[in-house]
XYZ file of C-alpha atoms in Angstrom:
688
model
C -103.996 49.660 48.992
C -107.632 49.170 50.012
C -107.224 51.728 52.828
C -105.730 54.193 50.346
C -108.732 53.777 48.022
C -111.128 54.119 50.953
C -109.455 57.372 52.046
C -109.435 58.661 48.470
C -113.135 57.962 47.943
C -114.047 59.415 51.352
C -112.524 62.845 50.704
C -114.999 65.736 50.495
C -113.248 67.082 47.389
C -113.393 63.714 45.614
C -114.223 63.945 41.897
C -115.206 60.679 40.257
C -114.483 61.767 36.699
C -110.973 62.987 37.547
C -110.244 59.808 39.505
C -111.256 57.592 36.564
C -109.282 59.699 34.069
C -106.115 59.364 36.171
C -106.531 55.609 36.398
C -107.161 55.157 32.672
C -104.214 57.356 31.694
C -101.663 55.764 34.030
C -102.633 52.120 34.172
C -102.878 49.257 31.700
C -105.848 46.964 31.253
C -104.821 44.474 33.992
C -104.339 47.300 36.512
C -107.769 48.687 35.680
C -109.369 45.261 36.199
C -107.645 44.872 39.581
C -108.730 48.389 40.589
C -112.299 47.647 39.524
C -112.374 44.516 41.693
C -111.057 46.460 44.694
C -113.618 49.235 44.246
C -116.383 46.648 43.870
C -115.190 44.863 47.033
C -115.179 48.174 48.889
C -118.688 48.924 47.623
C -119.922 45.516 48.836
C -118.363 46.083 52.276
C -119.944 49.538 52.511
C -123.338 48.189 51.478
C -123.138 45.406 54.067
C -122.138 47.875 56.771
C -125.043 50.159 55.873
C -127.481 47.249 56.040
C -126.151 46.244 59.456
C -126.421 49.805 60.752
C -129.977 50.173 59.441
C -130.990 46.901 61.050
C -129.248 47.808 64.313
C -130.839 51.259 64.428
C -134.239 49.864 63.641
C -133.935 47.247 66.379
C -133.026 50.024 68.817
C -135.973 52.040 67.540
C -138.327 49.113 68.163
C -136.912 48.467 71.635
C -137.225 52.147 72.509
C -140.788 52.216 71.207
C -141.646 49.187 73.342
C -140.165 50.781 76.438
C -142.084 53.988 75.738
C -145.292 51.997 75.285
C -144.734 50.225 78.611
C -143.987 53.545 80.311
C -147.111 55.085 78.794
C -149.162 52.156 80.045
C -147.789 52.495 83.567
C -148.437 56.235 83.532
C -151.957 55.599 82.341
C -152.545 53.101 85.166
C -151.151 55.579 87.681
C -153.466 58.236 86.274
C -156.422 55.865 86.591
C -155.552 55.047 90.203
C -155.289 58.724 91.097
C -158.629 59.409 89.405
C -160.292 56.582 91.321
C -158.870 57.793 94.649
C -160.051 61.317 93.866
C -163.520 59.969 93.095
C -163.652 58.020 96.373
C -162.602 61.053 98.374
C -165.264 63.226 96.695
C -167.894 60.599 97.390
C -166.916 60.342 101.066
C -167.096 64.129 101.444
C -170.592 64.256 99.910
C -172.195 61.303 101.694
C -174.564 61.796 104.657
C -173.205 61.296 108.155
C -176.454 59.618 109.250
C -176.875 57.258 106.364
C -176.478 53.581 107.050
C -175.184 52.683 103.643
C -173.468 54.586 100.952
C -173.624 53.806 97.212
C -170.146 54.543 96.073
C -170.863 54.266 92.343
C -173.586 53.508 89.942
C -173.965 50.258 88.169
C -171.134 49.994 85.696
C -173.099 48.008 83.207
C -176.192 50.189 82.883
C -174.665 52.258 80.033
C -173.226 49.261 78.184
C -176.163 48.778 75.772
C -175.994 52.455 74.844
C -172.241 52.193 74.137
C -172.761 49.147 71.907
C -175.564 50.933 70.053
C -173.326 53.980 69.484
C -170.514 51.725 68.220
C -172.821 50.016 65.738
C -174.104 53.373 64.541
C -170.565 54.691 64.043
C -169.475 51.646 62.040
C -172.690 51.755 60.021
C -171.888 55.387 59.173
C -168.394 54.392 57.975
C -169.701 51.425 55.976
C -172.347 53.605 54.349
C -169.963 56.366 53.326
C -166.808 54.456 52.329
C -166.567 52.004 49.439
C -164.526 48.838 50.027
C -164.152 49.037 53.827
C -166.281 46.061 54.858
C -163.248 44.182 56.220
C -162.395 47.192 58.403
C -165.793 47.330 60.054
C -165.999 43.588 60.733
C -163.487 43.678 63.603
C -165.346 43.270 66.924
C -164.887 46.091 69.419
C -163.740 48.582 66.777
C -165.504 51.953 66.823
C -165.112 55.445 65.404
C -163.355 58.111 67.467
C -162.964 61.063 65.105
C -163.168 61.873 61.379
C -162.642 64.836 59.089
C -161.459 66.120 55.697
C -157.738 66.480 54.988
C -155.512 67.318 52.039
C -152.623 64.950 51.307
C -149.344 66.697 50.420
C -146.136 65.402 48.906
C -143.610 65.247 51.814
C -140.757 66.512 49.611
C -142.305 69.004 47.181
C -145.333 69.981 49.330
C -147.528 69.730 46.223
C -151.148 68.816 46.816
C -151.787 65.182 45.839
C -155.461 64.634 46.607
C -158.317 65.298 49.002
C -158.926 62.575 51.548
C -161.210 61.849 54.477
C -159.606 60.382 57.615
C -161.445 58.089 60.050
C -159.738 57.607 63.415
C -160.788 54.286 64.971
C -159.918 53.076 68.420
C -157.065 50.914 67.071
C -156.197 52.291 63.634
C -156.392 55.197 61.218
C -158.296 54.714 57.959
C -157.703 56.978 54.950
C -160.323 57.215 52.196
C -160.054 59.186 48.950
C -162.833 61.328 47.518
C -165.036 59.984 44.719
C -165.758 62.959 42.445
C -169.073 63.299 40.644
C -170.591 60.539 42.749
C -174.246 60.491 43.706
C -175.729 58.587 46.602
C -174.496 57.962 50.149
C -171.100 56.522 49.106
C -168.721 59.476 48.906
C -165.301 57.921 49.586
C -163.172 54.976 48.470
C -161.025 52.989 50.897
C -157.329 53.736 50.382
C -155.283 52.542 53.369
C -155.484 51.431 56.999
C -152.640 52.203 59.434
C -152.355 50.651 62.880
C -151.879 53.095 65.723
C -149.071 50.948 67.141
C -146.910 51.513 64.072
C -147.370 55.240 63.488
C -146.232 58.473 65.070
C -147.658 61.988 64.706
C -145.370 64.962 64.110
C -146.428 68.604 64.051
C -145.130 70.529 61.001
C -144.135 74.150 61.555
C -145.831 76.634 59.236
C -143.399 77.788 56.543
C -144.082 79.080 53.059
C -146.951 77.272 51.349
C -147.164 74.625 54.086
C -149.617 75.681 56.786
C -151.717 73.796 59.325
C -150.006 70.487 58.397
C -148.900 67.449 60.333
C -146.975 64.343 59.349
C -147.741 60.713 60.134
C -144.693 58.422 60.237
C -145.160 54.750 59.349
C -141.871 52.908 58.981
C -140.489 53.078 56.373
C -142.904 55.584 54.755
C -144.478 58.846 55.837
C -147.579 60.850 54.888
C -148.233 64.576 55.193
C -151.732 66.001 55.638
C -153.014 69.559 55.773
C -156.017 70.857 57.726
C -158.085 74.006 57.289
C -157.038 75.717 60.533
C -154.499 75.492 63.385
C -157.280 74.497 65.748
C -158.235 71.546 63.588
C -154.593 70.480 63.306
C -154.165 70.580 67.088
C -157.393 68.612 67.481
C -156.149 65.861 65.153
C -152.775 65.626 66.891
C -154.336 65.496 70.369
C -156.956 62.919 69.506
C -154.380 60.703 67.770
C -152.058 60.822 70.790
C -154.887 60.174 73.255
C -156.209 57.245 71.225
C -152.728 55.743 71.003
C -152.303 55.989 74.783
C -155.680 54.393 75.429
C -154.929 51.535 73.048
C -151.531 50.947 74.651
C -153.102 50.818 78.106
C -155.827 48.487 76.895
C -153.294 46.114 75.322
C -151.190 46.149 78.475
C -154.217 45.298 80.581
C -155.107 42.412 78.302
C -151.594 40.997 78.526
C -151.634 41.210 82.313
C -155.002 39.500 82.506
C -153.721 36.720 80.251
C -150.730 36.207 82.562
C -153.035 36.051 85.601
C -155.202 33.509 83.831
C -152.174 31.384 83.046
C -151.194 31.411 86.702
C -154.714 30.379 87.712
C -154.612 27.511 85.243
C -151.241 26.396 86.567
C -152.686 26.094 90.113
C -155.648 24.044 88.898
C -154.979 20.305 88.501
C -157.846 18.488 86.760
C -156.484 15.067 87.876
C -156.865 15.930 91.585
C -159.655 13.643 92.943
C -160.167 15.875 95.994
C -160.924 18.995 93.994
C -164.530 20.119 94.194
C -166.447 20.470 90.970
C -167.842 23.837 92.000
C -164.382 25.256 92.487
C -163.118 24.326 89.028
C -162.147 27.320 86.890
C -164.244 27.934 83.818
C -162.234 29.662 81.100
C -164.259 32.048 78.973
C -163.583 32.334 75.206
C -162.015 35.788 75.520
C -159.660 34.588 78.244
C -158.685 31.550 76.183
C -157.869 33.781 73.202
C -155.731 35.948 75.491
C -153.750 32.827 76.362
C -153.108 32.197 72.651
C -151.974 35.778 72.148
C -149.850 36.004 75.298
C -146.918 34.184 73.693
C -143.988 36.585 73.631
C -142.816 35.860 70.086
C -146.367 36.271 68.780
C -146.613 39.789 70.206
C -143.441 40.781 68.336
C -144.547 39.326 64.994
C -146.164 42.520 63.571
C -142.974 44.493 64.231
C -140.827 41.641 62.905
C -142.886 41.606 59.719
C -142.353 45.357 59.320
C -138.603 44.838 59.626
C -138.564 41.988 57.072
C -140.609 43.991 54.575
C -138.412 47.063 55.027
C -135.249 44.994 54.540
C -136.801 43.107 51.586
C -136.407 39.820 53.423
C -139.545 38.438 51.794
C -138.769 34.817 52.553
C -138.348 35.575 56.251
C -141.647 37.496 56.268
C -143.509 34.553 54.727
C -141.907 32.204 57.265
C -143.268 34.381 60.092
C -146.745 34.432 58.529
C -146.790 30.647 58.179
C -145.677 30.279 61.803
C -148.503 32.604 62.940
C -151.072 30.623 60.942
C -149.815 27.386 62.438
C -150.050 28.777 65.982
C -153.544 30.277 65.577
C -155.016 27.378 63.611
C -156.926 25.949 66.600
C -157.586 29.269 68.341
C -161.176 30.295 69.182
C -162.973 32.849 67.033
C -162.845 35.599 69.635
C -162.706 39.380 69.044
C -159.087 39.521 70.208
C -158.009 36.844 67.710
C -159.900 38.597 64.910
C -158.265 41.896 65.790
C -154.807 40.304 65.758
C -155.494 38.624 62.430
C -156.523 41.978 60.964
C -153.143 43.395 62.002
C -151.347 40.472 60.340
C -153.556 40.714 57.239
C -152.521 44.355 56.920
C -148.869 43.258 56.855
C -149.680 40.508 54.378
C -151.201 43.135 52.104
C -148.045 45.255 52.384
C -145.887 42.198 51.679
C -148.021 41.321 48.649
C -147.648 44.854 47.322
C -143.866 44.681 47.788
C -143.675 41.344 45.963
C -145.928 42.712 43.244
C -143.606 45.680 42.780
C -140.732 43.225 42.328
C -142.489 41.788 39.273
C -144.025 44.968 37.910
C -142.248 46.880 35.192
C -141.714 50.629 35.250
C -139.390 52.948 33.304
C -137.122 53.561 36.279
C -136.640 49.856 37.087
C -134.079 47.643 35.397
C -135.430 44.709 33.427
C -132.250 42.686 33.690
C -132.740 41.307 37.188
C -132.564 37.794 35.790
C -134.869 34.831 36.316
C -133.751 34.318 39.918
C -135.255 37.607 41.131
C -138.583 36.947 39.440
C -138.677 33.337 40.647
C -137.990 34.436 44.241
C -140.915 36.874 44.265
C -143.194 34.345 42.539
C -142.309 31.637 45.076
C -143.245 33.858 48.020
C -146.533 34.907 46.384
C -147.393 31.242 45.855
C -146.646 30.515 49.515
C -149.066 33.309 50.416
C -151.783 31.542 48.406
C -151.736 34.010 45.515
C -150.648 31.708 42.684
C -152.969 33.236 40.069
C -151.684 36.741 40.818
C -148.104 35.463 40.776
C -148.702 33.801 37.405
C -150.197 36.955 35.911
C -147.379 39.198 37.171
C -144.653 36.739 36.155
C -145.919 36.552 32.585
C -146.467 40.321 32.404
C -142.865 40.795 33.545
C -141.626 38.467 30.800
C -143.742 40.330 28.215
C -142.094 43.586 29.215
C -138.652 41.973 28.941
C -139.444 40.768 25.416
C -140.633 44.234 24.367
C -137.560 45.833 25.888
C -135.210 43.414 24.111
C -136.974 44.008 20.786
C -136.549 47.766 21.188
C -132.858 47.241 21.929
C -132.276 45.408 18.645
C -130.862 47.658 15.950
C -131.591 47.278 12.255
C -128.200 47.281 10.536
C -129.312 47.201 6.883
C -129.667 43.448 6.371
C -133.209 42.188 6.924
C -132.108 38.564 7.177
C -129.545 39.408 9.872
C -132.093 41.437 11.853
C -134.695 38.659 11.641
C -132.105 36.110 12.738
C -131.280 38.146 15.852
C -134.958 38.916 16.513
C -136.139 35.306 16.251
C -133.235 33.980 18.328
C -133.935 36.503 21.089
C -137.705 35.944 21.058
C -137.800 32.154 21.044
C -134.862 31.886 23.482
C -136.756 34.139 25.909
C -139.902 32.073 25.343
C -138.001 28.869 26.131
C -136.343 30.334 29.232
C -139.720 31.588 30.401
C -141.194 28.118 29.966
C -138.400 26.518 31.989
C -138.695 29.106 34.772
C -142.479 28.755 34.758
C -142.261 24.993 35.220
C -139.856 25.426 38.129
C -141.970 28.091 39.845
C -145.434 26.561 39.276
C -144.563 22.882 39.503
C -147.647 21.934 41.537
C -150.045 24.517 40.085
C -151.219 22.869 36.878
C -154.122 25.292 36.474
C -151.602 28.044 35.681
C -150.168 26.184 32.665
C -153.170 27.102 30.529
C -152.405 30.763 31.256
C -148.830 30.183 30.058
C -150.067 28.642 26.793
C -152.394 31.589 26.162
C -149.578 34.018 26.986
C -147.167 32.268 24.608
C -149.758 32.381 21.820
C -150.364 36.093 22.426
C -146.651 36.863 22.368
C -146.293 34.868 19.147
C -149.017 37.012 17.572
C -147.120 40.173 18.508
C -143.887 38.719 17.152
C -145.616 37.671 13.920
C -146.860 41.228 13.427
C -143.301 42.577 13.673
C -141.997 39.824 11.382
C -144.622 40.466 8.692
C -143.946 44.205 8.715
C -140.197 43.745 8.377
C -140.194 40.969 5.757
C -143.296 41.235 3.594
C -144.225 44.909 3.749
C -140.911 46.065 2.256
C -141.009 44.114 -1.077
C -138.156 41.742 -0.280
C -136.886 39.139 -2.746
C -138.091 35.552 -2.434
C -134.600 34.451 -1.346
C -134.635 36.892 1.592
C -138.194 35.920 2.504
C -137.342 32.214 2.372
C -134.246 32.698 4.519
C -136.182 34.670 7.146
C -139.100 32.216 7.258
C -136.717 29.259 7.458
C -134.836 30.810 10.403
C -138.053 31.581 12.290
C -139.436 28.077 11.787
C -136.178 26.538 13.006
C -136.201 28.654 16.172
C -139.882 27.928 16.794
C -139.335 24.164 16.483
C -136.856 24.311 19.400
C -139.764 25.028 21.764
C -140.607 21.344 21.506
C -137.809 20.725 24.021
C -140.085 22.119 26.753
C -143.250 20.517 25.344
C -144.537 23.688 23.676
C -145.572 23.337 20.028
C -146.307 26.642 18.267
C -145.209 25.768 14.716
C -148.799 25.362 13.543
C -149.738 28.782 14.928
C -146.678 30.373 13.323
C -147.352 28.809 9.912
C -150.970 29.876 10.152
C -149.896 33.499 10.752
C -147.466 33.463 7.806
C -149.498 31.390 5.338
C -151.227 34.127 3.322
C -148.142 36.299 2.963
C -145.891 33.366 2.022
C -148.442 32.150 -0.511
C -148.645 35.582 -2.099
C -144.833 35.873 -2.204
C -144.528 32.512 -4.034
C -147.137 33.466 -6.620
C -145.613 36.898 -7.195
C -142.124 35.437 -7.618
C -143.419 32.791 -10.031
C -145.125 35.436 -12.148
C -142.019 37.632 -12.143
C -139.815 34.755 -13.372
C -142.302 33.914 -16.142
C -142.399 37.557 -17.251
C -138.589 37.697 -17.224
C -138.458 34.574 -19.441
C -140.677 36.224 -22.042
C -138.624 39.445 -22.019
C -135.282 37.633 -22.378
C -136.488 35.544 -25.333
C -137.359 38.679 -27.278
C -133.638 39.499 -27.448
C -132.426 35.895 -27.831
C -129.876 35.393 -30.682
C -128.967 31.757 -29.922
C -125.246 32.357 -29.779
C -122.761 30.692 -27.389
C -121.627 32.731 -24.398
C -118.225 34.324 -25.011
C -116.239 35.416 -21.928
C -113.181 36.516 -23.977
C -110.518 34.911 -21.794
C -109.675 31.665 -20.124
C -109.403 33.295 -16.712
C -112.811 34.907 -17.037
C -114.525 31.697 -18.022
C -112.862 29.790 -15.171
C -114.031 32.378 -12.666
C -117.530 32.330 -14.160
C -117.799 28.528 -13.948
C -116.537 28.547 -10.360
C -118.973 31.279 -9.258
C -121.888 29.473 -10.908
C -120.943 26.220 -9.188
C -120.743 27.928 -5.791
C -123.986 29.870 -6.197
C -126.316 27.260 -7.706
C -124.489 23.923 -7.845
C -124.548 23.849 -11.671
C -121.428 22.359 -13.285
C -120.567 24.112 -16.579
C -116.988 22.885 -16.904
C -117.848 20.222 -19.527
C -119.468 22.826 -21.770
C -116.292 24.920 -22.302
C -114.683 24.972 -25.750
C -112.083 27.154 -27.473
C -110.901 28.276 -23.982
C -113.388 31.144 -23.645
C -116.734 29.835 -24.982
C -119.629 28.018 -23.326
C -121.896 25.940 -25.518
C -124.971 27.528 -23.907
C -126.647 30.856 -24.423
C -126.563 33.572 -21.812
C -130.348 33.241 -21.525
C -130.142 29.516 -20.718
C -127.468 30.017 -18.068
C -129.342 32.897 -16.460
C -132.589 30.892 -16.344
C -130.798 27.849 -14.918
C -129.333 29.890 -12.067
C -132.607 31.674 -11.270
C -134.613 28.429 -11.511
C -132.338 26.508 -9.137
C -132.440 29.446 -6.709
C -136.242 29.462 -7.017
C -136.408 25.740 -6.197
C -134.111 26.150 -3.180
C -136.252 28.994 -1.851
C -139.444 26.996 -2.285
C -137.924 24.066 -0.406
C -137.198 26.406 2.518
C -140.803 27.619 2.441
C -142.322 24.146 2.070
C -144.985 22.935 4.504
C -147.708 20.378 3.943
C -150.391 22.973 3.290
C -148.305 24.504 0.469
C -147.173 21.305 -1.245
C -149.456 21.597 -4.271
C -148.717 25.303 -4.768
C -144.942 24.746 -4.619
C -145.006 21.758 -7.002
C -147.218 23.567 -9.514
C -145.034 26.688 -9.338
C -141.840 24.721 -10.104
C -143.463 22.982 -13.070
C -145.029 26.216 -14.366
C -141.743 28.131 -14.383
C -139.837 25.316 -16.102
C -142.532 24.794 -18.726
C -142.523 28.526 -19.441
C -138.852 28.226 -20.439
C -139.397 25.050 -22.475
C -142.340 26.636 -24.290
C -140.091 29.493 -25.389
C -137.536 26.968 -26.677
C -140.317 25.217 -28.544
C -141.433 28.519 -30.027
C -137.864 29.239 -31.212
C -137.714 25.871 -32.997
C -140.832 26.782 -34.952
C -139.368 30.059 -36.215
C -137.775 29.565 -39.661
C -134.965 32.089 -39.195
C -133.476 29.846 -36.477
C -133.473 26.750 -38.717
C -129.674 26.685 -38.838
C -129.481 26.994 -35.031
C -131.691 23.967 -34.275
C -128.762 21.848 -33.207
C -127.586 24.500 -30.758
C -131.163 25.144 -29.514
C -131.668 21.431 -28.858
C -128.354 21.327 -27.017
C -129.612 24.071 -24.665
C -132.925 22.240 -24.251
C -131.106 18.978 -23.467
C -129.046 20.718 -20.783
C -132.214 22.119 -19.199
C -134.045 18.778 -19.315
C -131.153 16.669 -18.051
C -128.805 18.707 -15.874
C -131.075 21.431 -14.469
C -134.045 19.154 -13.754
C -131.751 16.555 -12.162
C -130.353 19.129 -9.756
C -133.854 20.435 -8.980
C -135.110 16.888 -8.292
C -132.108 16.320 -6.015
C -132.984 19.386 -3.891
C -136.615 18.313 -3.814
C -135.792 14.766 -2.711
C -133.377 15.948 0.005
C -136.124 18.112 1.529
C -139.144 15.815 1.169
C -137.577 12.363 0.879
C -139.413 11.488 -2.336
C -138.756 12.031 -6.064
C -140.394 14.857 -7.995
C -142.627 12.855 -10.369
C -143.692 15.728 -12.681
C -140.056 16.347 -13.634
C -139.485 12.654 -14.328
C -142.285 12.787 -16.891
C -140.929 16.016 -18.383
C -137.444 14.511 -18.760
C -138.806 11.491 -20.631
C -141.188 13.235 -23.021
C -140.265 16.881 -23.658
C -136.871 16.378 -25.366
C -138.311 13.851 -27.783
C -141.140 16.231 -28.548
C -138.754 19.126 -29.180
C -136.601 16.915 -31.444
C -139.612 15.950 -33.494
C -140.567 19.611 -33.873
C -137.053 20.380 -35.110
C -137.167 17.547 -37.641
C -140.598 18.588 -38.843
C -139.582 22.221 -39.327
C -136.409 21.134 -41.140
C -138.389 18.901 -43.480
C -140.766 21.724 -44.309
C -137.861 23.974 -45.240
């Protein structure tokens, strides 16, 4: 079956949409799941085979490049030998037959000071013109070969990207970008440095808009540059090839000299008592550094690093770097060692950029790589000694994930439901980030302050979204209380990882919550006044036994008030509609305030509860003083007694469950207000 699928997918006329339609129309769900697993298995096998082929081809490419380099070095040595023999023959033909001695050549060292002066002048010119290239010019023995203006083109679209200035050094190629509108000697900014060992030059045939261009290949990337004329292009290609050959020959010579030195050291035995002191071999610093660099595996490390970076084997690349540092820890500070370290530092910079790209967020990259991918990149950056950069990128990556998840949430009409999803997503991500951060930066305590600042900043952004959704749209106090309660509950869970942000959250919400409580209190008081204008002090009639049973049940479920003992004549309640409506709204108000309660709002919440209840009692008192209600005093007092006994008791119960203490103002109201209302009723009755 797997072979059949492989043949089907490999056909040139394969159409994915048609293939999927056939499967979905013929098969059931289990068959589709089995087919999906087989296709996924085939995809994994193909991916593994591609990786193996890429690695195999690249290894062959490296081996071929090494063989070519060795062949170039041998050809260069042969060329040098032929040149020397030609020079000797010319000298012998020109010398005098009668001379007693012949000077075959001039002193080789007489021009050395002039060469060193020219090298210093060249590097001073580069340092003066290019910003940020001090590390390039510090390498001993490095000098300028050629330089000129180029135009960088996109290798695929051939669109001009920017103007650059190229500096060809004896071991590398430096690219610097133009600084527009810049005064002074500094005209360029350092952009990149490419080693000659790892690049190849390719001539580009003139076609269409592309003229006088050549391409530089650096595995796995490539750059295309354009010159002003064919002559200049040919000059760049020739000088790059010549410089590469000279560097290869120079490196080969250094390796051979290091091998000779090793052989000389092997013949010398310092424990031999018969050895003469004058004949002992003195090892110069340069020769000693060549011994350090002559190790075979060390010579292959730059290429091995390129392979690891290309294959995204970041852990293997860091292992190689640590092994190099361990080997060169006690090496002398010679020019050869410095040059080798510059080559490794260039790879470290490339590796850092690759790890940085793993943590950076862009529109074309998926944000759902999971914590493992981020932790892997962070771990390697920490091993490279870049913990602060790793911390910054890790937190920036998490910020982008939070923003992405917030954008993915859809508002489905219910604010409370949206806030519940939003707060759960936000604080769950915050907690996961904290756990991952502690695992990744276990021994880097200085980074924890950055995490605290990041968490506070993210909470500020979340609070802004919360305030806009909840308070800016004139929501009811019940909705506001539900949303605030949910957010506080989610925020309190951060204490599991030792992060306490409840104070910050309450501080962000304080003003808006305070305003919402005051507005709701005022609205209830205004509603009390309006309802009492139409009050007739008549029992509530629901017209049927079924209706009154349903009403009592709904009231019990919604507010906890039990009205069953107040039913008479099957369809009447011995309370007015106004009293029942206030009781339900008051209990709901108390429940909402308990959800919003924090220590800083205790006085406001207590005063608001008392103010709303007293507003109702004051209206009852006012009704008792009106003479036209003299015959209804008994019924009015019955409503007042229900408010002062049943409603206040339930409110005190909610209060005590939340705060663990009784509500003392209500205890005083229960003891005094009913007696006062009864006295008012008796006084008004006596007057009549």
